[in-house]
Tab-separated table of C-alpha atoms in Angstrom:
chain	number	residue	atom	x	y	z
A	499	MET	CA	0.045	-0.020	0.139
A	500	SER	CA	1.242	3.220	-0.617
A	501	LEU	CA	0.288	6.887	0.804
A	502	LEU	CA	0.665	9.422	-1.610
A	503	GLY	CA	0.269	13.216	-1.760
A	504	PRO	CA	2.384	16.408	-2.121
A	505	SER	CA	4.583	17.761	0.744
A	506	GLY	CA	2.926	18.663	3.945
A	507	CYS	CA	-0.036	16.461	3.622
A	508	GLY	CA	0.901	14.371	6.959
A	509	LYS	CA	2.047	11.355	4.994
A	510	SER	CA	5.153	11.040	6.961
A	511	THR	CA	3.353	11.882	9.959
A	512	LEU	CA	0.775	9.109	9.367
A	513	LEU	CA	3.776	6.572	8.922
A	514	TRP	CA	5.559	7.853	12.163
A	515	ALA	CA	2.412	7.461	14.171
A	516	ILE	CA	1.727	3.830	12.759
A	517	ALA	CA	5.563	3.380	13.572
A	518	GLY	CA	5.127	4.351	17.300
A	519	LEU	CA	7.482	7.441	17.243
A	520	LYS	CA	5.049	10.021	17.170
A	521	ALA	CA	1.867	10.253	19.275
A	522	LEU	CA	-1.370	10.864	18.105
A	523	ASP	CA	-3.446	14.208	18.939
A	524	SER	CA	-6.618	11.770	18.538
A	525	GLY	CA	-7.395	8.173	17.419
A	526	THR	CA	-5.329	4.915	17.708
A	527	VAL	CA	-3.229	2.952	15.696
A	528	SER	CA	-3.308	-0.720	16.196
A	529	LEU	CA	-1.813	-3.844	15.185
A	530	ASP	CA	-3.687	-7.317	15.534
A	531	GLY	CA	-5.909	-5.544	18.066
A	532	ASP	CA	-2.965	-4.279	19.956
A	533	PRO	CA	-2.879	-0.642	20.161
A	534	ILE	CA	0.535	1.065	19.262
A	535	LEU	CA	1.755	3.437	21.505
A	536	LYS	CA	5.861	2.894	21.455
A	537	PRO	CA	7.797	1.239	18.656
A	538	HIS	CA	6.332	-2.429	18.043
A	539	PRO	CA	9.006	-5.270	17.716
A	540	ALA	CA	6.989	-6.670	14.457
A	541	ILE	CA	7.018	-3.312	12.503
A	542	ALA	CA	10.248	-2.163	11.138
A	543	CYS	CA	11.110	0.979	9.132
A	544	ILE	CA	13.254	2.514	6.112
A	545	PHE	CA	13.830	6.169	6.102
A	546	GLN	CA	14.774	8.707	3.315
A	547	GLU	CA	18.013	8.552	4.018
A	548	PRO	CA	20.004	4.892	4.801
A	549	THR	CA	20.630	6.177	8.395
A	550	LEU	CA	23.605	3.927	8.647
A	551	LEU	CA	25.584	4.084	11.825
A	552	PRO	CA	29.090	5.227	10.076
A	553	TRP	CA	30.962	3.799	13.038
A	554	ARG	CA	29.835	0.713	12.471
A	555	THR	CA	30.339	-1.902	9.476
A	556	VAL	CA	27.793	-2.615	6.791
A	557	ALA	CA	27.357	-5.969	8.963
A	558	GLU	CA	27.485	-4.224	12.253
A	559	ASN	CA	24.450	-1.988	10.938
A	560	ILE	CA	22.433	-4.751	9.963
A	561	ALA	CA	22.828	-6.699	12.937
A	562	PHE	CA	22.294	-3.354	15.244
A	563	PRO	CA	18.113	-3.916	15.262
A	564	LEU	CA	18.975	-7.813	16.624
A	565	GLU	CA	21.900	-6.528	19.078
A	566	LEU	CA	19.276	-3.741	20.783
A	567	ARG	CA	16.504	-6.621	21.317
A	568	ARG	CA	19.178	-9.223	22.558
A	569	ASP	CA	17.891	-11.406	19.749
A	570	GLN	CA	19.956	-14.486	19.613
A	571	ARG	CA	17.733	-16.785	17.432
A	572	ASP	CA	19.562	-19.324	15.663
A	573	GLY	CA	19.202	-19.108	11.811
A	574	SER	CA	19.778	-15.178	11.859
A	575	LYS	CA	23.134	-15.364	10.619
A	576	GLU	CA	22.493	-17.562	7.705
A	577	ARG	CA	19.384	-15.583	6.992
A	578	ILE	CA	20.776	-12.015	7.247
A	579	ALA	CA	23.432	-13.566	4.972
A	580	ARG	CA	21.267	-14.759	2.631
A	581	LEU	CA	19.325	-11.153	2.835
A	582	ILE	CA	22.708	-9.386	1.717
A	583	LYS	CA	23.657	-11.775	-1.044
A	584	ARG	CA	19.935	-11.081	-2.221
A	585	VAL	CA	20.308	-7.566	-2.422
A	586	GLY	CA	23.669	-7.995	-4.027
A	587	LEU	CA	26.071	-6.639	-1.055
A	588	GLU	CA	28.085	-9.454	-0.422
A	589	GLY	CA	31.623	-8.736	-0.190
A	590	PHE	CA	30.669	-5.638	1.359
A	591	GLU	CA	30.017	-6.740	4.987
A	592	ARG	CA	33.142	-5.577	6.378
A	593	HIS	CA	33.029	-1.976	4.933
A	594	PHE	CA	32.280	1.195	6.389
A	595	PRO	CA	28.834	2.855	5.061
A	596	LYS	CA	31.035	5.730	3.343
A	597	ALA	CA	32.500	3.731	1.222
A	598	LEU	CA	29.183	2.652	-0.171
A	599	SER	CA	27.003	4.118	-2.646
A	600	GLY	CA	24.008	5.883	-1.934
A	601	GLY	CA	21.757	3.142	-3.367
A	602	MET	CA	24.129	0.229	-1.615
A	603	GLN	CA	23.533	2.276	1.624
A	604	GLN	CA	19.837	2.158	1.213
A	605	ARG	CA	19.892	-1.360	0.359
A	606	ALA	CA	21.962	-2.313	3.465
A	607	SER	CA	19.374	-0.213	5.516
A	608	ILE	CA	16.312	-2.582	3.444
A	609	VAL	CA	18.359	-5.496	4.677
A	610	ARG	CA	18.776	-4.177	8.184
A	611	ALA	CA	15.063	-3.352	8.666
A	612	LEU	CA	14.184	-7.230	7.309
A	613	ALA	CA	17.050	-8.407	9.730
A	614	ALA	CA	14.702	-8.681	12.816
A	615	GLU	CA	11.704	-10.469	10.818
A	616	PRO	CA	9.223	-7.792	10.880
A	617	SER	CA	5.624	-8.386	9.557
A	618	VAL	CA	5.121	-4.716	8.633
A	619	LEU	CA	8.043	-2.481	6.830
A	620	LEU	CA	7.326	1.036	7.011
A	621	MET	CA	9.056	3.286	4.284
A	622	ASP	CA	9.231	6.703	4.180
A	623	GLU	CA	10.127	8.201	0.729
A	624	PRO	CA	12.976	5.316	0.642
A	625	PHE	CA	14.277	6.235	-2.818
A	626	SER	CA	13.761	9.709	-3.390
A	627	ALA	CA	17.503	10.706	-2.856
A	628	LEU	CA	18.428	8.408	-5.556
A	629	ASP	CA	19.133	8.829	-9.067
A	630	PRO	CA	16.472	7.362	-11.267
A	631	PHE	CA	18.215	4.711	-12.335
A	632	THR	CA	19.160	3.020	-8.976
A	633	ARG	CA	15.492	4.167	-7.725
A	634	GLU	CA	13.982	1.986	-10.320
A	635	ASP	CA	16.509	-0.891	-9.464
A	636	MET	CA	15.481	-0.578	-5.570
A	637	ASN	CA	11.753	-0.349	-6.800
A	638	LEU	CA	11.857	-3.733	-8.425
A	639	LEU	CA	14.082	-5.310	-5.672
A	640	LEU	CA	11.403	-4.269	-3.203
A	641	GLN	CA	8.589	-5.764	-5.182
A	642	ASP	CA	10.845	-8.960	-5.413
A	643	ILE	CA	10.961	-9.009	-1.590
A	644	TRP	CA	7.302	-8.469	-1.151
A	645	ILE	CA	6.171	-11.379	-3.531
A	646	GLU	CA	8.875	-13.487	-1.660
A	647	THR	CA	7.807	-12.671	2.065
A	648	GLY	CA	4.398	-11.460	1.819
A	649	LYS	CA	5.020	-8.754	4.153
A	650	THR	CA	2.820	-5.903	4.583
A	651	MET	CA	4.629	-3.056	2.937
A	652	ILE	CA	3.584	1.044	3.786
A	653	LEU	CA	5.222	3.029	1.471
A	654	VAL	CA	5.239	6.887	1.439
A	655	THR	CA	6.073	8.558	-1.632
A	656	HIS	CA	5.393	11.767	-3.583
A	657	ASN	CA	5.932	9.765	-6.900
A	658	ILE	CA	2.858	8.447	-9.013
A	659	GLU	CA	4.996	6.413	-11.105
A	660	GLU	CA	6.260	4.493	-8.009
A	661	ALA	CA	3.110	4.343	-6.230
A	662	VAL	CA	1.792	2.627	-9.165
A	663	LEU	CA	4.317	0.297	-10.015
A	664	LEU	CA	4.422	-1.260	-6.196
A	665	SER	CA	1.336	-0.784	-4.744
A	666	ASP	CA	-2.034	-2.868	-4.350
A	667	ARG	CA	-3.819	0.116	-3.114
A	668	ILE	CA	-2.794	3.607	-3.171
A	669	VAL	CA	-4.345	6.229	-0.734
A	670	VAL	CA	-4.218	9.868	-2.083
A	671	MET	CA	-3.798	12.335	0.902
A	672	THR	CA	-4.146	16.027	0.402
A	673	PRO	CA	-2.611	18.774	2.843
A	674	ARG	CA	-3.757	21.473	5.215
A	675	PRO	CA	-5.724	19.739	6.759
A	676	GLY	CA	-4.357	16.469	5.971
A	677	ARG	CA	-6.945	14.203	4.744
A	678	VAL	CA	-7.490	11.251	2.756
A	679	ARG	CA	-8.986	12.214	-0.792
A	680	LYS	CA	-9.185	8.965	-2.543
A	681	VAL	CA	-8.182	5.204	-2.560
A	682	VAL	CA	-7.158	3.592	-5.484
A	683	GLU	CA	-6.860	-0.065	-6.188
A	684	ILE	CA	-4.122	-0.940	-8.603
A	685	ASN	CA	-4.957	-4.253	-10.194
A	686	LEU	CA	-2.196	-5.034	-12.465
A	687	PRO	CA	-0.332	-8.319	-12.656
A	688	ARG	CA	2.727	-8.726	-10.601
A	689	PRO	CA	5.522	-8.791	-11.313
A	690	ARG	CA	5.388	-5.609	-12.509
A	691	THR	CA	8.102	-3.827	-14.281
A	692	ALA	CA	8.800	-0.294	-15.683
A	693	GLU	CA	7.157	-1.102	-19.086
A	694	VAL	CA	3.896	-1.350	-17.206
A	695	LEU	CA	4.119	2.339	-16.940
A	696	THR	CA	3.851	2.974	-20.638
A	697	THR	CA	0.557	1.080	-21.222
A	698	PRO	CA	-2.351	3.833	-21.666
A	699	GLU	CA	-4.311	1.619	-19.255
A	700	VAL	CA	-1.614	2.794	-16.568
A	701	PHE	CA	-1.779	6.359	-18.302
A	702	THR	CA	-5.320	7.278	-17.819
A	703	LEU	CA	-4.959	5.723	-13.875
A	704	ILE	CA	-1.999	8.205	-13.281
A	705	ALA	CA	-3.733	10.871	-15.041
A	706	GLY	CA	-6.927	10.360	-12.442
A	707	ILE	CA	-4.599	10.419	-9.707
A	708	ARG	CA	-3.157	13.555	-10.874
A	709	ARG	CA	-6.495	14.900	-10.749
A	710	ALA	CA	-7.352	13.754	-7.496
A	711	ILE	CA	-4.282	15.779	-5.996
A	712	ALA	CA	-4.750	18.750	-8.119
A	713	TYR	CA	-8.644	18.817	-7.307
B	1103	MET	CA	42.215	-17.889	-22.865
B	1104	ALA	CA	44.667	-16.059	-25.158
B	1105	ASP	CA	43.685	-12.706	-24.076
B	1106	SER	CA	44.326	-13.445	-20.366
B	1107	VAL	CA	47.526	-14.984	-21.289
B	1108	ILE	CA	48.613	-11.627	-22.999
B	1109	GLU	CA	47.277	-9.427	-20.516
B	1110	ALA	CA	48.440	-10.604	-17.396
B	1111	PRO	CA	51.911	-9.965	-17.447
B	1112	GLU	CA	51.118	-6.557	-18.744
B	1113	ILE	CA	49.067	-5.951	-16.011
B	1114	SER	CA	51.165	-7.048	-13.459
B	1115	GLY	CA	54.200	-5.351	-15.370
B	1116	PHE	CA	52.293	-2.235	-15.004
B	1117	SER	CA	51.626	-2.127	-11.197
B	1118	ALA	CA	55.240	-3.083	-10.650
B	1119	VAL	CA	56.197	0.292	-12.317
B	1120	GLY	CA	53.395	1.991	-10.346
B	1121	ALA	CA	54.559	0.874	-7.145
B	1122	SER	CA	58.172	1.506	-7.776
B	1123	VAL	CA	57.300	5.023	-9.104
B	1124	LEU	CA	55.280	5.429	-5.758
B	1125	ARG	CA	58.478	4.354	-3.560
B	1126	ARG	CA	60.775	6.789	-5.444
B	1127	ARG	CA	58.234	9.308	-4.863
B	1128	ALA	CA	57.998	8.442	-1.102
B	1129	LEU	CA	62.006	8.497	-0.862
B	1130	ASN	CA	61.898	11.631	-2.691
B	1131	GLU	CA	59.427	13.363	-0.365
B	1132	VAL	CA	61.570	12.013	2.833
B	1133	PHE	CA	64.688	13.277	1.367
B	1134	ILE	CA	63.347	17.008	0.791
B	1135	ILE	CA	61.803	16.871	4.403
B	1136	ILE	CA	65.237	15.920	5.384
B	1137	ALA	CA	66.875	18.418	3.433
B	1138	VAL	CA	64.871	21.507	4.571
B	1139	ALA	CA	64.962	20.303	8.293
B	1140	VAL	CA	69.153	20.119	7.741
B	1141	MET	CA	68.916	23.720	6.033
B	1142	LEU	CA	66.923	25.386	8.600
B	1143	ILE	CA	69.007	24.000	11.688
B	1144	GLY	CA	72.052	24.641	9.660
B	1145	GLY	CA	71.041	27.986	8.292
B	1146	LEU	CA	70.412	29.043	12.163
B	1147	GLU	CA	73.810	27.691	13.259
B	1148	LEU	CA	75.781	29.626	10.670
B	1149	GLY	CA	73.935	32.674	10.667
B	1150	LEU	CA	74.599	33.016	14.453
B	1151	ARG	CA	77.660	32.086	14.199
B	1152	LEU	CA	78.296	34.640	11.492
B	1153	ALA	CA	76.767	37.701	13.389
B	1154	HIS	CA	78.307	37.026	16.631
B	1155	VAL	CA	75.577	36.648	18.508
B	1156	PRO	CA	76.430	35.537	22.425
B	1157	PRO	CA	75.611	32.408	23.328
B	1158	TYR	CA	73.513	33.856	26.339
B	1159	ILE	CA	71.071	35.478	23.819
B	1160	PHE	CA	70.570	32.594	21.549
B	1161	PRO	CA	72.831	29.727	21.480
B	1162	PRO	CA	73.396	27.817	18.277
B	1163	PRO	CA	71.872	24.674	17.708
B	1164	SER	CA	75.128	22.909	18.467
B	1165	ALA	CA	75.197	23.859	21.960
B	1166	ILE	CA	71.691	23.236	22.445
B	1167	THR	CA	72.386	19.665	21.350
B	1168	ALA	CA	75.139	19.317	23.533
B	1169	ALA	CA	73.339	20.787	26.603
B	1170	LEU	CA	71.041	18.107	25.727
B	1171	VAL	CA	72.960	15.442	25.717
B	1172	HIS	CA	75.108	16.290	28.698
B	1173	GLY	CA	72.693	17.554	30.633
B	1174	PHE	CA	69.896	15.178	29.990
B	1175	TRP	CA	70.365	12.338	32.960
B	1176	PRO	CA	70.079	15.103	35.393
B	1177	LEU	CA	67.243	16.531	33.624
B	1178	LEU	CA	65.301	13.130	33.677
B	1179	PRO	CA	63.509	13.261	37.459
B	1180	HIS	CA	62.121	16.669	36.338
B	1181	ILE	CA	60.863	15.119	33.439
B	1182	ALA	CA	59.167	12.878	35.500
B	1183	THR	CA	58.028	15.257	37.972
B	1184	THR	CA	56.293	17.383	35.111
B	1185	LEU	CA	54.857	13.880	33.316
B	1186	PHE	CA	53.579	12.891	36.835
B	1187	GLU	CA	51.733	15.955	37.232
B	1188	LEU	CA	50.493	16.241	33.821
B	1189	ILE	CA	49.087	12.842	33.643
B	1190	SER	CA	47.537	12.700	37.209
B	1191	GLY	CA	46.100	15.956	36.827
B	1192	PHE	CA	44.851	15.280	33.468
B	1193	ILE	CA	43.111	11.832	34.386
B	1194	ILE	CA	41.398	13.569	37.396
B	1195	GLY	CA	40.341	16.795	35.190
B	1196	ALA	CA	39.333	14.781	32.079
B	1197	SER	CA	37.332	11.990	34.172
B	1198	ILE	CA	35.261	14.505	36.142
B	1199	GLY	CA	34.894	16.915	32.933
B	1200	PHE	CA	33.636	13.881	31.122
B	1201	SER	CA	31.321	12.213	33.776
B	1202	LEU	CA	29.845	15.911	34.068
B	1203	ALA	CA	29.355	16.323	30.131
B	1204	ILE	CA	27.518	13.013	30.500
B	1205	ILE	CA	25.305	14.218	33.394
B	1206	VAL	CA	24.701	17.829	32.059
B	1207	THR	CA	23.648	16.775	28.649
B	1208	GLN	CA	20.983	14.241	30.122
B	1209	PHE	CA	19.012	17.332	31.523
B	1210	PRO	CA	18.726	20.492	28.949
B	1211	PHE	CA	17.776	22.809	31.865
B	1212	VAL	CA	20.883	22.179	33.978
B	1213	GLU	CA	23.049	22.415	30.649
B	1214	LYS	CA	21.625	25.993	30.449
B	1215	ILE	CA	22.730	26.594	34.271
B	1216	VAL	CA	25.957	25.284	34.196
B	1217	THR	CA	27.329	25.895	30.597
B	1218	PRO	CA	28.467	29.795	31.369
B	1219	TYR	CA	30.272	28.669	34.249
B	1220	ILE	CA	32.175	26.282	32.120
B	1221	VAL	CA	32.667	28.905	29.522
B	1222	LEU	CA	34.113	31.215	32.445
B	1223	LEU	CA	36.457	28.460	33.627
B	1224	VAL	CA	37.792	27.593	30.135
B	1225	THR	CA	38.254	31.085	29.291
B	1226	THR	CA	39.854	32.183	32.703
B	1227	PRO	CA	43.414	31.293	32.665
B	1228	MET	CA	43.881	28.508	35.296
B	1229	ILE	CA	47.899	29.493	35.776
B	1230	ALA	CA	46.680	32.748	37.522
B	1231	LEU	CA	44.994	30.485	40.472
B	1232	VAL	CA	48.474	28.851	40.975
B	1233	PRO	CA	49.976	31.285	43.580
B	1234	LEU	CA	46.636	30.813	45.855
B	1235	LEU	CA	46.997	26.999	45.079
B	1236	ILE	CA	50.820	27.382	46.096
B	1237	LEU	CA	49.522	29.156	49.511
B	1238	ARG	CA	47.442	26.427	50.857
B	1239	LEU	CA	49.265	23.268	49.038
B	1240	GLY	CA	52.710	24.245	49.422
B	1241	PHE	CA	55.526	23.716	46.813
B	1242	GLY	CA	55.078	20.325	45.908
B	1243	PRO	CA	53.553	18.586	42.990
B	1244	GLU	CA	49.635	18.947	44.703
B	1245	PRO	CA	49.069	22.604	43.973
B	1246	ARG	CA	50.366	21.714	40.057
B	1247	ILE	CA	48.117	18.573	39.654
B	1248	VAL	CA	45.003	20.641	40.823
B	1249	ALA	CA	46.248	23.482	38.343
B	1250	VAL	CA	46.659	20.800	35.623
B	1251	ALA	CA	43.075	19.487	36.466
B	1252	LEU	CA	41.139	22.565	36.471
B	1253	ALA	CA	42.603	23.683	33.038
B	1254	ALA	CA	42.296	20.106	31.244
B	1255	GLY	CA	38.994	19.598	32.905
B	1256	PRO	CA	36.612	22.222	31.722
B	1257	MET	CA	38.012	21.734	28.226
B	1258	VAL	CA	37.264	18.141	27.999
B	1259	MET	CA	33.777	18.983	29.493
B	1260	LEU	CA	33.115	21.747	26.735
B	1261	ASN	CA	34.205	19.508	23.836
B	1262	SER	CA	32.210	16.536	25.388
B	1263	VAL	CA	28.929	18.436	25.718
B	1264	THR	CA	29.195	19.774	22.178
B	1265	GLY	CA	29.566	16.071	20.930
B	1266	PHE	CA	27.015	14.820	22.942
B	1267	ARG	CA	24.545	17.539	21.992
B	1268	ARG	CA	25.114	17.246	18.630
B	1269	THR	CA	23.363	13.992	18.153
B	1270	ASP	CA	21.702	13.376	14.844
B	1271	GLU	CA	18.032	12.963	15.398
B	1272	MET	CA	17.563	10.531	12.798
B	1273	ARG	CA	19.753	7.875	14.106
B	1274	ILE	CA	17.963	8.241	17.527
B	1275	SER	CA	14.741	7.813	15.685
B	1276	LEU	CA	16.067	4.794	13.894
B	1277	ALA	CA	17.210	3.015	16.986
B	1278	ARG	CA	13.977	4.079	18.958
B	1279	SER	CA	12.308	2.559	15.707
B	1280	PHE	CA	14.052	-0.671	16.668
B	1281	GLY	CA	13.017	-0.690	20.165
B	1282	ALA	CA	16.085	1.063	21.727
B	1283	THR	CA	15.787	1.764	25.451
B	1284	PRO	CA	17.331	5.484	26.462
B	1285	LEU	CA	20.562	3.503	27.714
B	1286	GLN	CA	20.897	1.881	24.584
B	1287	VAL	CA	20.217	5.160	22.985
B	1288	PHE	CA	23.013	6.706	25.126
B	1289	LEU	CA	25.882	3.964	24.788
B	1290	LYS	CA	25.212	2.835	21.133
B	1291	ILE	CA	24.539	6.415	19.395
B	1292	ARG	CA	25.008	9.299	21.663
B	1293	ILE	CA	28.510	7.942	22.666
B	1294	PRO	CA	30.121	6.586	19.711
B	1295	GLN	CA	28.674	9.538	17.608
B	1296	SER	CA	30.493	12.240	19.885
B	1297	LEU	CA	33.955	10.271	20.212
B	1298	PRO	CA	35.670	12.525	17.708
B	1299	MET	CA	34.644	15.874	19.715
B	1300	VAL	CA	35.316	13.951	22.908
B	1301	LEU	CA	38.956	13.405	21.439
B	1302	ALA	CA	39.378	16.541	20.329
B	1303	GLY	CA	38.669	18.000	23.743
B	1304	LEU	CA	41.182	15.444	25.390
B	1305	THR	CA	43.886	16.527	23.080
B	1306	VAL	CA	43.264	20.330	23.431
B	1307	GLY	CA	42.991	19.249	27.677
B	1308	SER	CA	46.360	17.301	27.540
B	1309	ILE	CA	48.058	20.200	25.630
B	1310	PHE	CA	46.866	23.034	27.986
B	1311	GLY	CA	47.676	20.716	31.087
B	1312	LEU	CA	51.317	20.361	29.857
B	1313	LEU	CA	51.260	24.179	29.664
B	1314	THR	CA	49.638	25.033	33.213
B	1315	ALA	CA	51.918	22.315	34.574
B	1316	VAL	CA	54.872	23.986	33.216
B	1317	ALA	CA	54.180	27.494	34.138
B	1318	ALA	CA	52.916	26.450	37.738
B	1319	GLU	CA	56.436	24.673	37.957
B	1320	MET	CA	57.668	28.465	37.216
B	1321	ALA	CA	55.863	29.783	39.893
B	1322	GLY	CA	58.200	28.140	42.393
B	1323	GLY	CA	59.530	24.630	43.802
B	1324	GLN	CA	62.404	22.336	43.529
B	1325	SER	CA	61.322	19.643	40.829
B	1326	GLY	CA	60.179	20.019	37.029
B	1327	ILE	CA	61.128	21.168	33.801
B	1328	GLY	CA	59.535	24.704	34.813
B	1329	THR	CA	61.970	25.080	37.746
B	1330	ARG	CA	64.742	24.178	35.491
B	1331	LEU	CA	63.523	26.933	33.129
B	1332	VAL	CA	63.661	29.546	35.807
B	1333	TYR	CA	67.117	28.351	37.372
B	1334	HIS	CA	68.946	28.214	33.847
B	1335	SER	CA	67.580	31.578	32.762
B	1336	SER	CA	68.480	33.213	36.285
B	1337	MET	CA	71.963	31.349	35.957
B	1338	LEU	CA	72.366	32.870	31.945
B	1339	GLU	CA	72.959	28.882	30.869
B	1340	MET	CA	70.843	29.305	27.702
B	1341	PRO	CA	71.944	26.170	25.855
B	1342	GLU	CA	70.402	24.284	29.179
B	1343	PHE	CA	67.511	26.281	28.881
B	1344	PHE	CA	66.852	25.770	25.251
B	1345	ALA	CA	67.586	22.048	25.864
B	1346	ALA	CA	64.784	22.001	28.393
B	1347	ILE	CA	62.292	23.742	25.968
B	1348	VAL	CA	63.321	20.921	23.174
B	1349	VAL	CA	62.278	18.169	26.095
B	1350	LEU	CA	58.974	20.190	26.443
B	1351	ALA	CA	58.398	20.439	22.693
B	1352	ALA	CA	59.255	16.695	22.444
B	1353	ILE	CA	56.446	16.219	25.016
B	1354	GLY	CA	54.076	18.278	23.262
B	1355	VAL	CA	54.747	16.350	19.811
B	1356	ALA	CA	54.347	12.718	21.749
B	1357	ILE	CA	50.874	14.006	22.933
B	1358	HIS	CA	49.991	15.242	19.387
B	1359	LEU	CA	51.189	11.662	18.042
B	1360	PHE	CA	49.314	9.907	20.494
B	1361	TYR	CA	45.905	11.308	19.947
B	1362	GLY	CA	46.595	10.844	16.399
B	1363	TRP	CA	47.122	7.347	16.546
B	1364	LEU	CA	44.326	7.410	19.208
B	1365	GLY	CA	42.132	9.008	16.577
B	1366	ARG	CA	43.035	6.600	13.753
B	1367	LYS	CA	42.337	3.181	16.204
B	1368	LEU	CA	38.856	4.736	17.544
B	1369	VAL	CA	37.257	7.175	14.568
B	1370	LEU	CA	38.491	5.467	11.462
B	1371	TRP	CA	35.218	5.861	10.265
B	1372	SER	CA	34.939	9.510	10.501
B	1373	ALA	CA	38.060	10.221	8.602
């Protein structure tokens, strides 16, 4: 699912509330019936910036959530090694983040979020700082992970194409006051590629969403 | 297959050439550095001799070297005294400064109250308190240790506070999103993130400590490099005087090198 809308419509605020990092003025967020008042172990976040800790190597950064929870489940190592390989970061485990490109850093932060096996993945404009090519790569990677794991993913974006490419459902929000304007279901077959965005069907879809935002 | 057979020797041949060029450049640099040093010291020696500058005004480098060699063993206990004062005073001052920095940054309001006084302590030359300290604690190492602690502590504290305060909120949010407790946020985010600033504080604190130790020794006492400086200058023994200064410079350089090494060890990532 994507939260889509212009700056200042409260997409990120909503996401931070779901993450338990921001208190709500009214209403509640709940997961499987549990209200979320503080960060929940089943929810992991990916931020706009990779936010890797520069004094830790890539491997240490990825292990950070497990370390914080003193999680020593069997098989974590193997699972993380598989994830690292999956996103193409093998061989960089002992590097410091500054030696990595922006796209590689963000991939490391995706692996970090997945390391603790969350059931919900929250993403706050995770690829907006990347160049368009890397961004496309990352979108497809994300889709693959979604298909493989079936995790609930909530993506905040202000890029309509990205939202259409990745989501089953797009929640269109408008600013001042932050409101949900429209919920659009996307029923395109998966796996989707960037070419799907060039079909006339998707063009009308995008035009419709654009109207909803401008309106 | 054929390609790799042809390419391999070319590549290794090229890298061998590259390495030898690098080695030659490094050798050239070392040579130039030594040549400049020789020219400076030799030029000083020559100039002083040609201009007939009397040794009690400025002794030539050869006389200083001779005084250093002859006077080293008698000077050694004084060096030990100064180092002892510096190290013990610094450890006391730095631990108090660092602990206070941790406590103060936990409570922004306390920080606001305390910061002006710390700035006052940093900017007031602690050397000015030495006569008072001597009056209270006598001519032994104690007043000097206190002076060193007073000079180094606020430096370490001010820099550490800056380091702790300059934390990236995103990193803290990240840690919290993974369920970090406040203690974990402190130990795993704030402390490592502030390390470069803390190290800078320790470096400046050490240098200020050395300065203060020597100045406090000059105010009176029997042992310490500072007492030697006063003694030799009053006797117009300038080569010995400058030899003591060379020793002080060496201690300063050693401090600098030590923190450079520690920095490369600990904060590899921020380079």
